[in-house]
mmCIF file of C-alpha atoms and ligand atoms in Angstrom:
data_model
loop_
_atom_site.group_PDB
_atom_site.id
_atom_site.type_symbol
_atom_site.label_atom_id
_atom_site.label_comp_id
_atom_site.label_asym_id
_atom_site.label_seq_id
_atom_site.Cartn_x
_atom_site.Cartn_y
_atom_site.Cartn_z
ATOM 1 C CA UNK X 12 197.991 123.957 -21.153
ATOM 2 C CA UNK X 13 200.408 126.475 -21.056
ATOM 3 C CA UNK X 14 199.731 130.169 -22.332
ATOM 4 C CA UNK X 15 201.777 133.392 -22.897
ATOM 5 C CA UNK X 16 199.932 136.475 -22.887
ATOM 6 C CA UNK X 17 201.098 139.616 -24.413
ATOM 7 C CA UNK X 18 199.867 142.456 -26.343
ATOM 8 C CA UNK X 19 198.839 142.050 -29.865
ATOM 9 C CA UNK X 20 200.130 144.715 -31.371
ATOM 10 C CA UNK X 21 203.677 144.709 -30.265
ATOM 11 C CA UNK X 22 204.315 141.516 -28.242
ATOM 12 C CA UNK X 23 205.119 143.435 -25.377
ATOM 13 C CA UNK X 24 203.700 143.110 -21.957
ATOM 14 C CA UNK X 25 199.987 143.989 -20.993
ATOM 15 C CA UNK X 26 198.624 144.279 -17.954
ATOM 16 C CA UNK X 27 195.406 142.883 -16.737
ATOM 17 C CA UNK X 28 192.571 144.824 -15.573
ATOM 18 C CA UNK X 29 192.150 145.962 -12.445
ATOM 19 C CA UNK X 30 190.185 148.384 -9.935
ATOM 20 C CA UNK X 31 190.857 151.216 -11.509
ATOM 21 C CA UNK X 32 190.735 150.178 -15.157
ATOM 22 C CA UNK X 33 188.000 147.604 -17.084
ATOM 23 C CA UNK X 34 190.707 146.827 -19.839
ATOM 24 C CA UNK X 35 193.931 145.364 -20.164
ATOM 25 C CA UNK X 36 196.320 147.444 -21.160
ATOM 26 C CA UNK X 37 200.304 148.017 -23.228
ATOM 27 C CA UNK X 38 202.432 150.552 -21.892
ATOM 28 C CA UNK X 39 202.659 151.561 -26.214
ATOM 29 C CA UNK X 40 199.030 150.774 -26.956
ATOM 30 C CA UNK X 41 196.940 151.859 -24.414
ATOM 31 C CA UNK X 42 193.786 149.167 -23.795
ATOM 32 C CA UNK X 43 194.164 146.258 -26.294
ATOM 33 C CA UNK X 44 192.901 143.069 -26.169
ATOM 34 C CA UNK X 45 195.243 140.032 -24.398
ATOM 35 C CA UNK X 46 196.845 137.751 -26.739
ATOM 36 C CA UNK X 47 197.219 134.522 -26.150
ATOM 37 C CA UNK X 48 199.605 132.121 -27.176
ATOM 38 C CA UNK X 49 199.640 128.450 -26.239
ATOM 39 C CA UNK X 50 202.854 127.322 -25.524
ATOM 40 C CA UNK X 51 202.827 124.120 -27.257
ATOM 41 C CA UNK X 52 200.697 122.328 -29.865
ATOM 42 C CA UNK X 53 198.882 119.009 -30.706
ATOM 43 C CA UNK X 54 195.187 117.933 -31.139
ATOM 44 C CA UNK X 55 193.733 118.201 -27.638
ATOM 45 C CA UNK X 56 195.135 122.201 -27.639
ATOM 46 C CA UNK X 57 193.641 122.962 -31.089
ATOM 47 C CA UNK X 58 189.897 121.217 -29.717
ATOM 48 C CA UNK X 59 190.623 123.244 -26.442
ATOM 49 C CA UNK X 60 190.616 126.688 -28.374
ATOM 50 C CA UNK X 61 188.350 125.693 -31.533
ATOM 51 C CA UNK X 62 185.266 125.136 -28.081
ATOM 52 C CA UNK X 63 186.316 128.714 -27.393
ATOM 53 C CA UNK X 64 185.478 129.693 -30.940
ATOM 54 C CA UNK X 65 182.094 127.905 -31.009
ATOM 55 C CA UNK X 66 179.265 130.411 -30.920
ATOM 56 C CA UNK X 67 177.591 130.635 -27.018
ATOM 57 C CA UNK X 68 174.278 130.991 -28.779
ATOM 58 C CA UNK X 69 172.722 129.295 -31.758
ATOM 59 C CA UNK X 70 173.508 131.231 -34.879
ATOM 60 C CA UNK X 71 175.958 133.786 -33.790
ATOM 61 C CA UNK X 72 178.983 133.801 -35.855
ATOM 62 C CA UNK X 73 182.197 132.233 -34.505
ATOM 63 C CA UNK X 74 185.368 133.567 -35.398
ATOM 64 C CA UNK X 75 186.982 131.669 -37.804
ATOM 65 C CA UNK X 76 190.535 130.016 -37.151
ATOM 66 C CA UNK X 77 192.235 129.349 -40.867
ATOM 67 C CA UNK X 78 194.067 126.522 -41.680
ATOM 68 C CA UNK X 79 196.125 125.402 -44.812
ATOM 69 C CA UNK X 80 194.108 122.836 -45.693
ATOM 70 C CA UNK X 81 195.196 119.813 -47.087
ATOM 71 C CA UNK X 82 198.546 120.438 -45.884
ATOM 72 C CA UNK X 83 201.238 120.670 -48.510
ATOM 73 C CA UNK X 84 203.494 117.333 -48.543
ATOM 74 C CA UNK X 85 206.297 118.326 -45.406
ATOM 75 C CA UNK X 86 204.118 120.857 -43.763
ATOM 76 C CA UNK X 87 203.420 120.964 -39.998
ATOM 77 C CA UNK X 88 200.862 123.241 -37.799
ATOM 78 C CA UNK X 89 203.392 124.723 -35.757
ATOM 79 C CA UNK X 90 201.058 126.740 -33.537
ATOM 80 C CA UNK X 91 198.132 128.903 -32.326
ATOM 81 C CA UNK X 92 197.005 131.879 -30.909
ATOM 82 C CA UNK X 93 193.576 133.839 -29.621
ATOM 83 C CA UNK X 94 193.149 137.757 -28.688
ATOM 84 C CA UNK X 95 189.982 138.338 -27.024
ATOM 85 C CA UNK X 96 189.298 137.313 -23.214
ATOM 86 C CA UNK X 97 186.036 135.863 -21.475
ATOM 87 C CA UNK X 98 184.771 139.246 -21.278
ATOM 88 C CA UNK X 99 185.222 140.290 -25.194
ATOM 89 C CA UNK X 100 184.768 136.959 -26.439
ATOM 90 C CA UNK X 101 187.681 135.720 -29.109
ATOM 91 C CA UNK X 102 187.874 138.797 -31.667
ATOM 92 C CA UNK X 103 191.524 137.260 -33.307
ATOM 93 C CA UNK X 104 192.809 133.708 -34.594
ATOM 94 C CA UNK X 105 196.342 132.945 -35.541
ATOM 95 C CA UNK X 106 197.370 129.416 -36.783
ATOM 96 C CA UNK X 107 201.093 128.754 -37.517
ATOM 97 C CA UNK X 108 201.984 126.424 -40.078
ATOM 98 C CA UNK X 109 205.725 125.527 -41.032
ATOM 99 C CA UNK X 110 207.256 123.358 -43.910
ATOM 100 C CA UNK X 111 209.900 123.228 -46.284
ATOM 101 C CA UNK X 112 210.905 126.183 -48.580
ATOM 102 C CA UNK X 113 212.131 124.747 -52.077
ATOM 103 C CA UNK X 114 213.212 127.725 -53.603
ATOM 104 C CA UNK X 115 215.518 128.991 -50.483
ATOM 105 C CA UNK X 116 215.699 125.168 -49.241
ATOM 106 C CA UNK X 117 215.456 126.012 -45.618
ATOM 107 C CA UNK X 118 212.551 126.546 -43.951
ATOM 108 C CA UNK X 119 209.176 128.359 -44.474
ATOM 109 C CA UNK X 120 206.618 129.397 -42.177
ATOM 110 C CA UNK X 121 202.978 130.851 -42.567
ATOM 111 C CA UNK X 122 201.285 132.384 -40.122
ATOM 112 C CA UNK X 123 197.398 133.225 -41.094
ATOM 113 C CA UNK X 124 195.134 135.613 -39.047
ATOM 114 C CA UNK X 125 191.577 136.346 -38.799
ATOM 115 C CA UNK X 126 190.513 139.424 -37.115
ATOM 116 C CA UNK X 127 188.276 142.335 -35.904
ATOM 117 C CA UNK X 128 189.096 145.460 -37.596
ATOM 118 C CA UNK X 129 191.004 146.954 -35.122
ATOM 119 C CA UNK X 130 193.020 144.355 -33.173
ATOM 120 C CA UNK X 131 195.913 144.804 -35.018
ATOM 121 C CA UNK X 132 197.077 141.276 -34.276
ATOM 122 C CA UNK X 133 197.559 141.363 -38.430
ATOM 123 C CA UNK X 134 199.672 143.931 -39.312
ATOM 124 C CA UNK X 135 202.078 143.532 -36.058
ATOM 125 C CA UNK X 136 202.548 139.754 -37.979
ATOM 126 C CA UNK X 137 202.762 141.777 -42.085
ATOM 127 C CA UNK X 138 205.492 144.263 -40.387
ATOM 128 C CA UNK X 139 203.101 147.263 -41.545
ATOM 129 C CA UNK X 140 202.015 149.967 -38.242
ATOM 130 C CA UNK X 141 198.705 150.899 -37.256
ATOM 131 C CA UNK X 142 195.857 148.596 -36.652
ATOM 132 C CA UNK X 143 194.694 148.639 -40.132
ATOM 133 C CA UNK X 144 195.866 147.618 -42.890
ATOM 134 C CA UNK X 145 193.614 149.645 -45.402
ATOM 135 C CA UNK X 146 196.549 152.066 -46.180
ATOM 136 C CA UNK X 147 199.031 149.385 -47.235
ATOM 137 C CA UNK X 148 196.198 147.274 -49.170
ATOM 138 C CA UNK X 149 198.433 147.781 -52.865
ATOM 139 C CA UNK X 150 195.672 148.311 -55.360
ATOM 140 C CA UNK X 151 193.009 146.708 -53.904
ATOM 141 C CA UNK X 152 190.830 150.498 -53.656
ATOM 142 C CA UNK X 153 191.027 151.181 -57.069
ATOM 143 C CA UNK X 154 189.830 148.251 -58.414
ATOM 144 C CA UNK X 155 192.772 146.522 -59.604
ATOM 145 C CA UNK X 156 193.300 142.821 -59.956
ATOM 146 C CA UNK X 157 193.975 140.823 -56.813
ATOM 147 C CA UNK X 158 197.362 139.387 -56.676
ATOM 148 C CA UNK X 159 196.385 136.152 -55.372
ATOM 149 C CA UNK X 160 193.085 133.958 -55.232
ATOM 150 C CA UNK X 161 193.403 131.271 -52.750
ATOM 151 C CA UNK X 162 190.156 128.727 -51.758
ATOM 152 C CA UNK X 163 188.886 129.832 -48.177
ATOM 153 C CA UNK X 164 186.368 126.950 -46.962
ATOM 154 C CA UNK X 165 185.944 126.221 -50.894
ATOM 155 C CA UNK X 166 184.754 130.082 -51.851
ATOM 156 C CA UNK X 167 187.384 131.625 -54.026
ATOM 157 C CA UNK X 168 188.903 134.885 -52.422
ATOM 158 C CA UNK X 169 191.209 137.634 -53.563
ATOM 159 C CA UNK X 170 193.992 138.694 -51.556
ATOM 160 C CA UNK X 171 196.323 141.421 -51.983
ATOM 161 C CA UNK X 172 199.826 142.308 -51.237
ATOM 162 C CA UNK X 173 200.575 144.504 -48.659
ATOM 163 C CA UNK X 174 203.921 146.410 -48.686
ATOM 164 C CA UNK X 175 205.204 144.455 -45.771
ATOM 165 C CA UNK X 176 208.585 144.134 -43.855
ATOM 166 C CA UNK X 177 211.642 142.988 -46.053
ATOM 167 C CA UNK X 178 212.070 140.058 -44.264
ATOM 168 C CA UNK X 179 208.573 138.300 -45.339
ATOM 169 C CA UNK X 180 205.375 137.907 -47.972
ATOM 170 C CA UNK X 181 201.844 139.288 -46.787
ATOM 171 C CA UNK X 182 198.805 139.046 -48.369
ATOM 172 C CA UNK X 183 195.239 140.703 -46.802
ATOM 173 C CA UNK X 184 191.528 139.914 -47.260
ATOM 174 C CA UNK X 185 188.634 139.624 -46.215
ATOM 175 C CA UNK X 186 186.683 136.273 -45.354
ATOM 176 C CA UNK X 187 183.516 135.786 -43.151
ATOM 177 C CA UNK X 188 183.377 139.477 -42.113
ATOM 178 C CA UNK X 189 186.879 139.251 -41.454
ATOM 179 C CA UNK X 190 190.017 140.577 -42.306
ATOM 180 C CA UNK X 191 192.243 137.304 -43.583
ATOM 181 C CA UNK X 192 195.995 137.882 -43.738
ATOM 182 C CA UNK X 193 198.398 135.096 -44.727
ATOM 183 C CA UNK X 194 201.977 136.196 -43.806
ATOM 184 C CA UNK X 195 205.438 134.143 -45.559
ATOM 185 C CA UNK X 196 208.568 133.859 -44.091
ATOM 186 C CA UNK X 197 210.835 133.894 -45.965
ATOM 187 C CA UNK X 198 209.765 136.812 -48.721
ATOM 188 C CA UNK X 199 210.059 134.263 -51.854
ATOM 189 C CA UNK X 200 207.498 131.816 -49.451
ATOM 190 C CA UNK X 201 205.040 134.110 -50.796
ATOM 191 C CA UNK X 202 204.779 131.883 -53.919
ATOM 192 C CA UNK X 203 202.887 129.601 -51.487
ATOM 193 C CA UNK X 204 199.912 132.296 -51.064
ATOM 194 C CA UNK X 205 200.102 133.598 -54.682
ATOM 195 C CA UNK X 206 199.898 130.102 -56.828
ATOM 196 C CA UNK X 207 197.815 128.040 -54.526
ATOM 197 C CA UNK X 208 196.807 127.964 -51.180
ATOM 198 C CA UNK X 209 193.420 126.526 -49.778
ATOM 199 C CA UNK X 210 192.410 127.165 -46.093
ATOM 200 C CA UNK X 211 189.672 125.518 -43.935
ATOM 201 C CA UNK X 212 188.261 126.697 -41.020
ATOM 202 C CA UNK X 213 188.926 124.460 -37.805
ATOM 203 C CA UNK X 214 185.938 125.607 -36.510
ATOM 204 C CA UNK X 215 184.141 124.137 -39.271
ATOM 205 C CA UNK X 216 185.661 121.108 -39.052
ATOM 206 C CA UNK X 217 188.806 119.746 -37.022
ATOM 207 C CA UNK X 218 190.738 117.606 -39.732
ATOM 208 C CA UNK X 219 192.445 114.620 -37.713
ATOM 209 C CA UNK X 220 195.444 114.344 -40.245
ATOM 210 C CA UNK X 221 196.789 117.505 -39.295
ATOM 211 C CA UNK X 222 200.306 117.212 -38.169
ATOM 212 C CA UNK X 223 202.265 118.929 -35.828
ATOM 213 C CA UNK X 224 205.075 120.260 -35.311
ATOM 214 C CA UNK X 225 208.174 122.334 -33.063
ATOM 215 C CA UNK X 226 206.384 125.570 -32.132
ATOM 216 C CA UNK X 227 206.822 128.248 -34.427
ATOM 217 C CA UNK X 228 209.361 131.069 -33.773
ATOM 218 C CA UNK X 229 206.906 134.200 -35.552
ATOM 219 C CA UNK X 230 204.507 133.176 -33.424
ATOM 220 C CA UNK X 231 206.045 132.754 -29.921
ATOM 221 C CA UNK X 232 207.432 136.252 -29.929
ATOM 222 C CA UNK X 233 205.680 137.668 -26.800
ATOM 223 C CA UNK X 234 207.971 139.510 -24.517
HETATM 224 ZN ZN1 LIG R 1248 201.954 146.652 -27.301
#
């Protein structure tokens, strides 16, 4: 499968490890994990990515790959990416879904990110600076009620909205011991997250009924 590789934090060019450096490096962000985006999406590509995520040792935790499931009417899976290489293992994943936005009558996109702290993929999609969503979580630290309760792998999971870029709505929470980001374009499509969202981990099961669409412009933004 064709793969584009870029910086998870800025989408810019990354340099591979060489004799002098053991890390992948971005000119802006320094050492980073390489972020790979599959250039197309279909069931075989998704299976290949899920195979990368399955733990190599029995009992070890897999990095989840969250998907909108069941897919609402008209929604499709439109991209997949992951951060990490053979040495680090996969430390973050992203899946893009696209569908109709009833409010604006145009297309809506939803990007779901699972990441270990510090990767910086989720904050880029959310449009907030730095690799850590903590400072942007409105109210989560002082015990305010969650802005959204989604079902994640069957469990009610609180999400909090973060002050994102104006063109999108971004929510952050925690699932399976990792940050979970749900970022929707346009901003009005955030109702999807706030109202009734159900996610499944494709590592646990890959529904054969998934529908695939044209690559998401939000995911395929490697410079
Ligand atoms: Zn960068």
